[in-house]
PDB file of C-alpha atoms and ligand atoms in Angstrom:
ATOM      1  CA  MET A  28     -11.194 -19.101  59.480  1.00 46.00           C
ATOM      2  CA  ALA A  29      -7.875 -20.170  57.966  1.00 63.00           C
ATOM      3  CA  ASP A  30      -7.402 -23.765  56.948  1.00 85.00           C
ATOM      4  CA  ARG A  31      -4.940 -25.049  59.529  1.00 96.00           C
ATOM      5  CA  LYS A  32      -3.095 -28.229  58.586  1.00 97.00           C
ATOM      6  CA  PRO A  33      -2.547 -30.337  61.716  1.00 98.00           C
ATOM      7  CA  LEU A  34       1.026 -30.701  62.969  1.00 98.00           C
ATOM      8  CA  ILE A  35       1.994 -33.755  64.998  1.00 98.00           C
ATOM      9  CA  SER A  36       5.454 -33.540  66.536  1.00 98.00           C
ATOM     10  CA  GLY A  37       7.540 -36.161  68.287  1.00 98.00           C
ATOM     11  CA  ASN A  38       9.755 -34.882  71.093  1.00 98.00           C
ATOM     12  CA  TRP A  39      12.328 -37.598  71.683  1.00 98.00           C
ATOM     13  CA  LYS A  40      13.842 -35.712  74.639  1.00 98.00           C
ATOM     14  CA  MET A  41      17.212 -37.189  75.771  1.00 98.00           C
ATOM     15  CA  ASN A  42      16.628 -40.602  74.163  1.00 98.00           C
ATOM     16  CA  CYS A  43      18.286 -42.492  71.288  1.00 98.00           C
ATOM     17  CA  ASN A  44      21.893 -42.392  70.164  1.00 98.00           C
ATOM     18  CA  HIS A  45      22.379 -41.746  66.460  1.00 98.00           C
ATOM     19  CA  PHE A  46      22.222 -45.449  65.526  1.00 98.00           C
ATOM     20  CA  GLU A  47      18.948 -45.892  67.424  1.00 98.00           C
ATOM     21  CA  ALA A  48      17.630 -42.671  65.903  1.00 98.00           C
ATOM     22  CA  ILE A  49      18.165 -43.996  62.371  1.00 98.00           C
ATOM     23  CA  GLN A  50      16.283 -47.197  63.220  1.00 98.00           C
ATOM     24  CA  LEU A  51      13.436 -45.274  64.839  1.00 98.00           C
ATOM     25  CA  VAL A  52      12.887 -42.967  61.885  1.00 98.00           C
ATOM     26  CA  GLN A  53      13.046 -45.857  59.406  1.00 97.00           C
ATOM     27  CA  LYS A  54      10.530 -47.911  61.397  1.00 97.00           C
ATOM     28  CA  LEU A  55       8.247 -44.878  61.641  1.00 98.00           C
ATOM     29  CA  SER A  56       8.379 -44.314  57.897  1.00 97.00           C
ATOM     30  CA  TYR A  57       7.361 -47.954  57.222  1.00 96.00           C
ATOM     31  CA  GLY A  58       4.215 -47.400  59.307  1.00 96.00           C
ATOM     32  CA  LEU A  59       3.048 -44.295  57.432  1.00 96.00           C
ATOM     33  CA  THR A  60       1.326 -43.997  54.072  1.00 93.00           C
ATOM     34  CA  LYS A  61       1.454 -41.148  51.568  1.00 90.00           C
ATOM     35  CA  ASP A  62      -2.096 -40.205  52.608  1.00 92.00           C
ATOM     36  CA  ASP A  63      -1.072 -39.901  56.262  1.00 93.00           C
ATOM     37  CA  ILE A  64       1.674 -37.441  55.439  1.00 90.00           C
ATOM     38  CA  GLU A  65      -0.517 -35.487  53.049  1.00 91.00           C
ATOM     39  CA  ALA A  66      -3.214 -34.996  55.672  1.00 93.00           C
ATOM     40  CA  VAL A  67      -0.932 -34.121  58.568  1.00 97.00           C
ATOM     41  CA  ASP A  68       2.408 -32.322  58.905  1.00 98.00           C
ATOM     42  CA  VAL A  69       4.771 -34.446  60.979  1.00 98.00           C
ATOM     43  CA  SER A  70       7.974 -33.355  62.689  1.00 98.00           C
ATOM     44  CA  ILE A  71      10.445 -35.334  64.757  1.00 98.00           C
ATOM     45  CA  HIS A  72      12.759 -33.746  67.309  1.00 98.00           C
ATOM     46  CA  PRO A  73      15.756 -35.963  68.086  1.00 98.00           C
ATOM     47  CA  PRO A  74      18.649 -34.914  70.337  1.00 98.00           C
ATOM     48  CA  PHE A  75      21.222 -32.604  68.701  1.00 98.00           C
ATOM     49  CA  THR A  76      23.764 -35.404  68.232  1.00 98.00           C
ATOM     50  CA  ASP A  77      21.285 -37.324  66.041  1.00 98.00           C
ATOM     51  CA  LEU A  78      20.225 -34.480  63.773  1.00 98.00           C
ATOM     52  CA  ARG A  79      22.775 -35.000  61.004  1.00 98.00           C
ATOM     53  CA  SER A  80      22.126 -38.769  60.842  1.00 98.00           C
ATOM     54  CA  VAL A  81      18.351 -38.326  60.801  1.00 98.00           C
ATOM     55  CA  GLN A  82      18.589 -35.556  58.205  1.00 98.00           C
ATOM     56  CA  THR A  83      20.606 -37.885  55.955  1.00 98.00           C
ATOM     57  CA  VAL A  84      18.043 -40.701  56.260  1.00 98.00           C
ATOM     58  CA  LEU A  85      15.076 -38.388  55.648  1.00 98.00           C
ATOM     59  CA  GLU A  86      16.738 -36.974  52.541  1.00 97.00           C
ATOM     60  CA  ALA A  87      18.157 -40.227  51.165  1.00 97.00           C
ATOM     61  CA  ASP A  88      14.893 -42.145  51.588  1.00 95.00           C
ATOM     62  CA  LYS A  89      12.749 -39.133  50.604  1.00 95.00           C
ATOM     63  CA  ILE A  90      10.706 -39.407  53.804  1.00 95.00           C
ATOM     64  CA  PRO A  91       8.384 -36.369  53.997  1.00 95.00           C
ATOM     65  CA  ILE A  92       8.800 -35.834  57.729  1.00 97.00           C
ATOM     66  CA  ALA A  93      10.144 -32.480  58.906  1.00 98.00           C
ATOM     67  CA  LEU A  94      13.254 -32.374  61.036  1.00 98.00           C
ATOM     68  CA  GLY A  95      12.936 -30.539  64.331  1.00 98.00           C
ATOM     69  CA  ALA A  96      15.148 -29.593  67.274  1.00 98.00           C
ATOM     70  CA  GLN A  97      14.271 -29.501  70.964  1.00 98.00           C
ATOM     71  CA  ASN A  98      15.945 -26.203  71.813  1.00 98.00           C
ATOM     72  CA  CYS A  99      18.486 -23.659  70.608  1.00 98.00           C
ATOM     73  CA  HIS A 100      20.359 -20.578  71.768  1.00 98.00           C
ATOM     74  CA  TRP A 101      19.269 -17.150  70.546  1.00 98.00           C
ATOM     75  CA  GLU A 102      22.706 -15.996  69.381  1.00 98.00           C
ATOM     76  CA  ALA A 103      24.011 -17.011  65.968  1.00 97.00           C
ATOM     77  CA  LYS A 104      27.509 -17.766  67.324  1.00 97.00           C
ATOM     78  CA  GLY A 105      29.905 -16.887  70.097  1.00 98.00           C
ATOM     79  CA  ALA A 106      31.240 -17.796  73.518  1.00 98.00           C
ATOM     80  CA  PHE A 107      28.320 -19.889  74.784  1.00 98.00           C
ATOM     81  CA  THR A 108      29.937 -23.201  75.705  1.00 98.00           C
ATOM     82  CA  GLY A 109      27.680 -26.165  75.167  1.00 97.00           C
ATOM     83  CA  GLU A 110      25.000 -24.291  73.249  1.00 98.00           C
ATOM     84  CA  ILE A 111      23.707 -24.823  69.715  1.00 98.00           C
ATOM     85  CA  SER A 112      22.821 -21.860  67.507  1.00 98.00           C
ATOM     86  CA  PRO A 113      19.862 -21.383  65.180  1.00 98.00           C
ATOM     87  CA  THR A 114      22.325 -20.960  62.293  1.00 98.00           C
ATOM     88  CA  MET A 115      23.672 -24.465  62.932  1.00 98.00           C
ATOM     89  CA  LEU A 116      20.153 -25.910  62.970  1.00 98.00           C
ATOM     90  CA  GLN A 117      19.154 -24.076  59.799  1.00 98.00           C
ATOM     91  CA  LYS A 118      22.195 -25.562  58.031  1.00 98.00           C
ATOM     92  CA  LEU A 119      20.912 -29.055  58.958  1.00 98.00           C
ATOM     93  CA  SER A 120      17.548 -28.332  57.289  1.00 98.00           C
ATOM     94  CA  VAL A 121      15.761 -28.138  60.624  1.00 98.00           C
ATOM     95  CA  SER A 122      12.244 -26.749  60.111  1.00 98.00           C
ATOM     96  CA  TYR A 123      10.772 -26.607  63.635  1.00 98.00           C
ATOM     97  CA  VAL A 124      12.411 -25.774  66.958  1.00 98.00           C
ATOM     98  CA  ILE A 125      10.698 -26.365  70.302  1.00 98.00           C
ATOM     99  CA  CYS A 126      11.337 -23.541  72.755  1.00 98.00           C
ATOM    100  CA  GLY A 127      10.170 -23.054  76.299  1.00 98.00           C
ATOM    101  CA  HIS A 128       9.425 -26.728  76.952  1.00 98.00           C
ATOM    102  CA  SER A 129       8.485 -27.050  80.623  1.00 97.00           C
ATOM    103  CA  GLU A 130      11.495 -29.307  81.238  1.00 97.00           C
ATOM    104  CA  ARG A 131      13.762 -26.485  80.014  1.00 98.00           C
ATOM    105  CA  ARG A 132      11.909 -23.960  82.154  1.00 97.00           C
ATOM    106  CA  GLN A 133      11.936 -26.228  85.216  1.00 96.00           C
ATOM    107  CA  HIS A 134      15.416 -27.795  85.090  1.00 97.00           C
ATOM    108  CA  PHE A 135      17.388 -25.098  83.259  1.00 97.00           C
ATOM    109  CA  GLY A 136      15.701 -21.949  84.535  1.00 97.00           C
ATOM    110  CA  GLU A 137      14.420 -20.682  81.189  1.00 98.00           C
ATOM    111  CA  THR A 138      12.337 -17.542  81.592  1.00 98.00           C
ATOM    112  CA  ASN A 139       9.674 -16.081  79.332  1.00 98.00           C
ATOM    113  CA  GLU A 140      12.289 -13.525  78.269  1.00 98.00           C
ATOM    114  CA  ASP A 141      14.694 -16.299  77.202  1.00 98.00           C
ATOM    115  CA  VAL A 142      11.873 -18.017  75.326  1.00 98.00           C
ATOM    116  CA  ASN A 143      11.045 -14.747  73.571  1.00 98.00           C
ATOM    117  CA  ARG A 144      14.686 -14.312  72.477  1.00 98.00           C
ATOM    118  CA  LYS A 145      14.640 -17.861  71.118  1.00 98.00           C
ATOM    119  CA  VAL A 146      11.324 -17.365  69.282  1.00 98.00           C
ATOM    120  CA  LYS A 147      12.736 -14.306  67.506  1.00 98.00           C
ATOM    121  CA  ALA A 148      16.054 -16.007  66.692  1.00 98.00           C
ATOM    122  CA  ILE A 149      14.299 -19.079  65.273  1.00 98.00           C
ATOM    123  CA  LEU A 150      12.081 -16.907  63.070  1.00 98.00           C
ATOM    124  CA  LYS A 151      15.071 -14.839  61.943  1.00 98.00           C
ATOM    125  CA  HIS A 152      16.683 -18.047  60.690  1.00 98.00           C
ATOM    126  CA  GLU A 153      13.565 -19.059  58.774  1.00 98.00           C
ATOM    127  CA  MET A 154      12.506 -21.903  61.035  1.00 98.00           C
ATOM    128  CA  THR A 155       9.223 -22.287  62.904  1.00 98.00           C
ATOM    129  CA  PRO A 156       9.160 -22.020  66.691  1.00 98.00           C
ATOM    130  CA  ILE A 157       6.979 -24.435  68.622  1.00 98.00           C
ATOM    131  CA  MET A 158       6.563 -22.339  71.756  1.00 98.00           C
ATOM    132  CA  ALA A 159       5.475 -24.466  74.707  1.00 98.00           C
ATOM    133  CA  VAL A 160       3.347 -23.092  77.539  1.00 98.00           C
ATOM    134  CA  GLY A 161       1.576 -24.791  80.407  1.00 98.00           C
ATOM    135  CA  GLU A 162       0.622 -24.614  84.056  1.00 97.00           C
ATOM    136  CA  THR A 163       1.543 -26.719  87.079  1.00 95.00           C
ATOM    137  CA  LEU A 164      -1.117 -28.582  89.040  1.00 93.00           C
ATOM    138  CA  GLU A 165      -0.653 -26.107  91.923  1.00 94.00           C
ATOM    139  CA  GLN A 166      -1.323 -23.161  89.602  1.00 96.00           C
ATOM    140  CA  ARG A 167      -4.420 -24.879  88.194  1.00 94.00           C
ATOM    141  CA  GLU A 168      -5.758 -25.673  91.656  1.00 92.00           C
ATOM    142  CA  ALA A 169      -5.073 -22.141  92.889  1.00 96.00           C
ATOM    143  CA  GLY A 170      -7.080 -20.670  89.977  1.00 96.00           C
ATOM    144  CA  GLU A 171      -3.941 -19.084  88.483  1.00 97.00           C
ATOM    145  CA  MET A 172      -3.927 -21.077  85.262  1.00 97.00           C
ATOM    146  CA  GLU A 173      -5.428 -18.430  82.958  1.00 97.00           C
ATOM    147  CA  ASP A 174      -3.119 -15.603  84.075  1.00 98.00           C
ATOM    148  CA  HIS A 175      -0.114 -17.863  83.845  1.00 98.00           C
ATOM    149  CA  ILE A 176      -0.896 -19.057  80.317  1.00 98.00           C
ATOM    150  CA  VAL A 177      -1.759 -15.579  79.029  1.00 98.00           C
ATOM    151  CA  THR A 178       1.486 -14.196  80.487  1.00 98.00           C
ATOM    152  CA  GLN A 179       3.570 -16.997  78.969  1.00 98.00           C
ATOM    153  CA  VAL A 180       1.965 -16.460  75.553  1.00 98.00           C
ATOM    154  CA  LEU A 181       2.245 -12.663  75.529  1.00 98.00           C
ATOM    155  CA  GLU A 182       5.756 -12.455  77.014  1.00 98.00           C
ATOM    156  CA  GLY A 183       6.959 -15.182  74.651  1.00 98.00           C
ATOM    157  CA  LEU A 184       5.724 -13.219  71.638  1.00 98.00           C
ATOM    158  CA  VAL A 185       6.926  -9.707  72.558  1.00 98.00           C
ATOM    159  CA  GLY A 186       8.193  -7.923  69.445  1.00 98.00           C
ATOM    160  CA  VAL A 187       7.006 -10.553  66.962  1.00 98.00           C
ATOM    161  CA  LYS A 188       5.299  -8.866  64.006  1.00 97.00           C
ATOM    162  CA  LYS A 189       1.528  -9.294  63.651  1.00 96.00           C
ATOM    163  CA  ALA A 190       1.983 -10.701  60.149  1.00 96.00           C
ATOM    164  CA  THR A 191       4.398 -13.364  61.436  1.00 98.00           C
ATOM    165  CA  VAL A 192       2.523 -14.600  64.505  1.00 98.00           C
ATOM    166  CA  GLY A 193       0.171 -16.725  62.381  1.00 98.00           C
ATOM    167  CA  GLU A 194       3.120 -18.805  61.139  1.00 97.00           C
ATOM    168  CA  LEU A 195       4.076 -19.947  64.634  1.00 98.00           C
ATOM    169  CA  VAL A 196       3.054 -23.002  66.592  1.00 98.00           C
ATOM    170  CA  VAL A 197       2.104 -22.841  70.277  1.00 98.00           C
ATOM    171  CA  ALA A 198       2.050 -26.088  72.251  1.00 98.00           C
ATOM    172  CA  TYR A 199      -0.234 -26.157  75.271  1.00 98.00           C
ATOM    173  CA  GLU A 200       1.282 -28.669  77.657  1.00 97.00           C
ATOM    174  CA  PRO A 201      -0.146 -28.840  81.174  1.00 96.00           C
ATOM    175  CA  ILE A 202       2.921 -29.783  83.211  1.00 95.00           C
ATOM    176  CA  TRP A 203       0.954 -32.240  85.348  1.00 91.00           C
ATOM    177  CA  ALA A 204       0.143 -34.245  82.217  1.00 92.00           C
ATOM    178  CA  ILE A 205       3.660 -34.525  80.753  1.00 90.00           C
ATOM    179  CA  GLY A 206       5.074 -38.025  81.046  1.00 88.00           C
ATOM    180  CA  THR A 207       2.616 -38.879  83.814  1.00 89.00           C
ATOM    181  CA  GLY A 208      -0.033 -40.775  81.861  1.00 86.00           C
ATOM    182  CA  ALA A 209      -2.585 -38.164  83.018  1.00 83.00           C
ATOM    183  CA  THR A 210      -4.022 -36.497  79.906  1.00 82.00           C
ATOM    184  CA  ALA A 211      -6.131 -33.356  80.186  1.00 88.00           C
ATOM    185  CA  THR A 212      -9.699 -34.118  79.170  1.00 94.00           C
ATOM    186  CA  PRO A 213     -10.481 -33.000  75.612  1.00 96.00           C
ATOM    187  CA  ASP A 214     -12.780 -30.312  77.057  1.00 97.00           C
ATOM    188  CA  ASP A 215     -10.092 -28.973  79.405  1.00 95.00           C
ATOM    189  CA  ALA A 216      -7.487 -28.984  76.629  1.00 97.00           C
ATOM    190  CA  GLN A 217      -9.912 -27.241  74.241  1.00 98.00           C
ATOM    191  CA  GLU A 218     -10.726 -24.579  76.844  1.00 97.00           C
ATOM    192  CA  VAL A 219      -7.069 -23.602  77.272  1.00 98.00           C
ATOM    193  CA  CYS A 220      -6.296 -23.798  73.529  1.00 98.00           C
ATOM    194  CA  ALA A 221      -9.284 -21.483  72.897  1.00 98.00           C
ATOM    195  CA  LEU A 222      -7.912 -19.116  75.560  1.00 98.00           C
ATOM    196  CA  ILE A 223      -4.536 -19.094  73.784  1.00 98.00           C
ATOM    197  CA  ARG A 224      -6.200 -18.368  70.440  1.00 98.00           C
ATOM    198  CA  SER A 225      -8.324 -15.528  71.828  1.00 98.00           C
ATOM    199  CA  THR A 226      -5.271 -14.054  73.580  1.00 98.00           C
ATOM    200  CA  ILE A 227      -3.438 -14.053  70.238  1.00 98.00           C
ATOM    201  CA  GLY A 228      -6.508 -12.523  68.572  1.00 98.00           C
ATOM    202  CA  GLU A 229      -6.746  -9.661  71.045  1.00 98.00           C
ATOM    203  CA  LYS A 230      -3.062  -8.803  70.787  1.00 98.00           C
ATOM    204  CA  PHE A 231      -2.191  -9.632  67.165  1.00 98.00           C
ATOM    205  CA  GLY A 232      -5.532  -9.648  65.320  1.00 98.00           C
ATOM    206  CA  ALA A 233      -7.968 -12.120  63.818  1.00 98.00           C
ATOM    207  CA  ASP A 234      -5.704 -13.241  60.958  1.00 97.00           C
ATOM    208  CA  ALA A 235      -2.942 -14.283  63.344  1.00 98.00           C
ATOM    209  CA  ALA A 236      -5.438 -16.053  65.622  1.00 98.00           C
ATOM    210  CA  GLY A 237      -7.015 -17.868  62.687  1.00 98.00           C
ATOM    211  CA  SER A 238      -3.699 -19.069  61.269  1.00 98.00           C
ATOM    212  CA  ILE A 239      -1.590 -19.963  64.299  1.00 98.00           C
ATOM    213  CA  ARG A 240      -1.452 -23.696  65.012  1.00 98.00           C
ATOM    214  CA  ILE A 241      -2.013 -24.781  68.594  1.00 98.00           C
ATOM    215  CA  GLN A 242      -0.883 -28.224  69.687  1.00 98.00           C
ATOM    216  CA  TYR A 243      -1.886 -30.107  72.803  1.00 98.00           C
ATOM    217  CA  GLY A 244       0.810 -32.078  74.608  1.00 97.00           C
ATOM    218  CA  GLY A 245       0.738 -34.284  77.691  1.00 96.00           C
ATOM    219  CA  SER A 246       0.657 -38.093  77.585  1.00 92.00           C
ATOM    220  CA  VAL A 247      -1.013 -38.212  74.148  1.00 96.00           C
ATOM    221  CA  LYS A 248      -1.427 -41.839  73.049  1.00 97.00           C
ATOM    222  CA  PRO A 249      -3.102 -43.530  70.051  1.00 97.00           C
ATOM    223  CA  GLY A 250      -6.243 -44.000  72.160  1.00 96.00           C
ATOM    224  CA  THR A 251      -6.560 -40.347  73.222  1.00 96.00           C
ATOM    225  CA  ALA A 252      -5.360 -38.607  70.031  1.00 97.00           C
ATOM    226  CA  PRO A 253      -8.648 -38.777  68.028  1.00 97.00           C
ATOM    227  CA  GLU A 254     -10.818 -37.007  70.618  1.00 97.00           C
ATOM    228  CA  LEU A 255      -8.173 -34.392  71.372  1.00 97.00           C
ATOM    229  CA  MET A 256      -7.634 -33.713  67.675  1.00 97.00           C
ATOM    230  CA  ALA A 257     -11.400 -33.321  67.152  1.00 97.00           C
ATOM    231  CA  GLN A 258     -11.446 -30.166  69.297  1.00 97.00           C
ATOM    232  CA  ALA A 259     -11.997 -26.908  67.427  1.00 97.00           C
ATOM    233  CA  ASP A 260      -8.875 -25.146  68.691  1.00 98.00           C
ATOM    234  CA  ILE A 261      -6.484 -28.099  68.773  1.00 98.00           C
ATOM    235  CA  ASP A 262      -4.456 -28.284  65.567  1.00 98.00           C
ATOM    236  CA  GLY A 263      -1.956 -30.925  66.493  1.00 98.00           C
ATOM    237  CA  ALA A 264      -0.069 -32.709  69.221  1.00 98.00           C
ATOM    238  CA  LEU A 265       3.371 -32.558  70.795  1.00 98.00           C
ATOM    239  CA  ILE A 266       4.129 -36.110  71.847  1.00 98.00           C
ATOM    240  CA  GLY A 267       6.950 -37.352  74.075  1.00 98.00           C
ATOM    241  CA  GLY A 268       6.782 -40.965  75.272  1.00 97.00           C
ATOM    242  CA  ALA A 269       4.582 -42.322  72.476  1.00 98.00           C
ATOM    243  CA  SER A 270       6.848 -40.810  69.795  1.00 98.00           C
ATOM    244  CA  LEU A 271       9.605 -43.241  70.827  1.00 98.00           C
ATOM    245  CA  VAL A 272       7.425 -46.214  69.859  1.00 98.00           C
ATOM    246  CA  PRO A 273       7.105 -46.101  66.055  1.00 98.00           C
ATOM    247  CA  GLU A 274       3.757 -47.951  65.919  1.00 97.00           C
ATOM    248  CA  ASP A 275       2.241 -45.690  68.585  1.00 98.00           C
ATOM    249  CA  PHE A 276       3.484 -42.496  66.973  1.00 98.00           C
ATOM    250  CA  ALA A 277       2.216 -43.662  63.562  1.00 98.00           C
ATOM    251  CA  HIS A 278      -1.170 -44.464  65.109  1.00 97.00           C
ATOM    252  CA  CYS A 279      -1.343 -40.978  66.667  1.00 98.00           C
ATOM    253  CA  ILE A 280      -0.606 -39.496  63.222  1.00 98.00           C
ATOM    254  CA  GLN A 281      -3.406 -41.685  61.831  1.00 97.00           C
ATOM    255  CA  TYR A 282      -5.932 -40.343  64.395  1.00 96.00           C
ATOM    256  CA  ARG A 283      -8.431 -39.688  61.566  1.00 91.00           C
ATOM    257  CA  LEU A 284      -8.747 -43.406  60.899  1.00 89.00           C
ATOM    258  CA  ARG A 285      -9.451 -44.412  64.505  1.00 74.00           C
TER     259      ARG A 285
HETATM  260  C1  PEP B   5       6.477 -33.692  75.790  1.00 58.88           C
HETATM  261  O1  PEP B   5       7.591 -34.145  75.857  1.00 58.88           O
HETATM  262  O2  PEP B   5       6.315 -32.547  75.370  1.00 58.88           O
HETATM  263  C2  PEP B   5       5.351 -34.533  76.201  1.00 58.88           C
HETATM  264  C3  PEP B   5       4.137 -34.066  76.060  1.00 58.88           C
HETATM  265  O3  PEP B   5       5.646 -35.783  76.704  1.00 58.88           O
HETATM  266  P1  PEP B   5       4.610 -36.985  76.973  1.00 58.88           P
HETATM  267  O4  PEP B   5       3.836 -37.173  75.692  1.00 58.88           O
HETATM  268  O5  PEP B   5       5.471 -38.154  77.295  1.00 58.88           O
HETATM  269  O6  PEP B   5       3.724 -36.569  78.085  1.00 58.88           O
END
């Protein structure tokens, strides 16, 4: 079994102008020790308009937090008004890009095919995709959860080389738990993360399954992070609301101490 370093990611969604973003990242850095950052990879995903400011602060203050984006287009450039390309993100030293977040799927009609194009474009530009998957409450109650998750995983990874799959991150985010305060129980989250890992194993082999990092996301808070992170197939967390509160996000990153 590969040694998977946990990755805790803060998805700021459509919050914080660039002045607020600078304050948030500085406050977060004050709350973290060198040990915290050595034990856990941390990424923050501000809105596009904040990326340059946050990049400058991270570099100037030598803060070892990775810069992430919340989305990108799959083309490198062209007539796609309002879109941001992976080339532009790479130039800003972005390391991780979330793709297929349920809010993008739900409000902007992103399909598994779109997500797959994004995954491949992000990899091509030497960044790491955080590919989000998750079921609605209706799908869970109708017993369709497994099929839905397996389809999202496999269709999102079409054409990705076996040797590359292990470098990716998949975020399991049950839609009913995002921003609602309802967290999946650690057992439920573990069950689906194990399903994702075995799906990867069957399609891409044991090395890919052993290396790929799987995050849980959905109302993670300092109080729930330790038990979720203790699960065998959970290698990190994708955190929305709590990542906007520097003390809470720092405490989630410090789950080992709680
Ligand atoms: C998210 O934005 O991916 C998320 C999980 O949000 P929250 O932690 O607020 O549920």
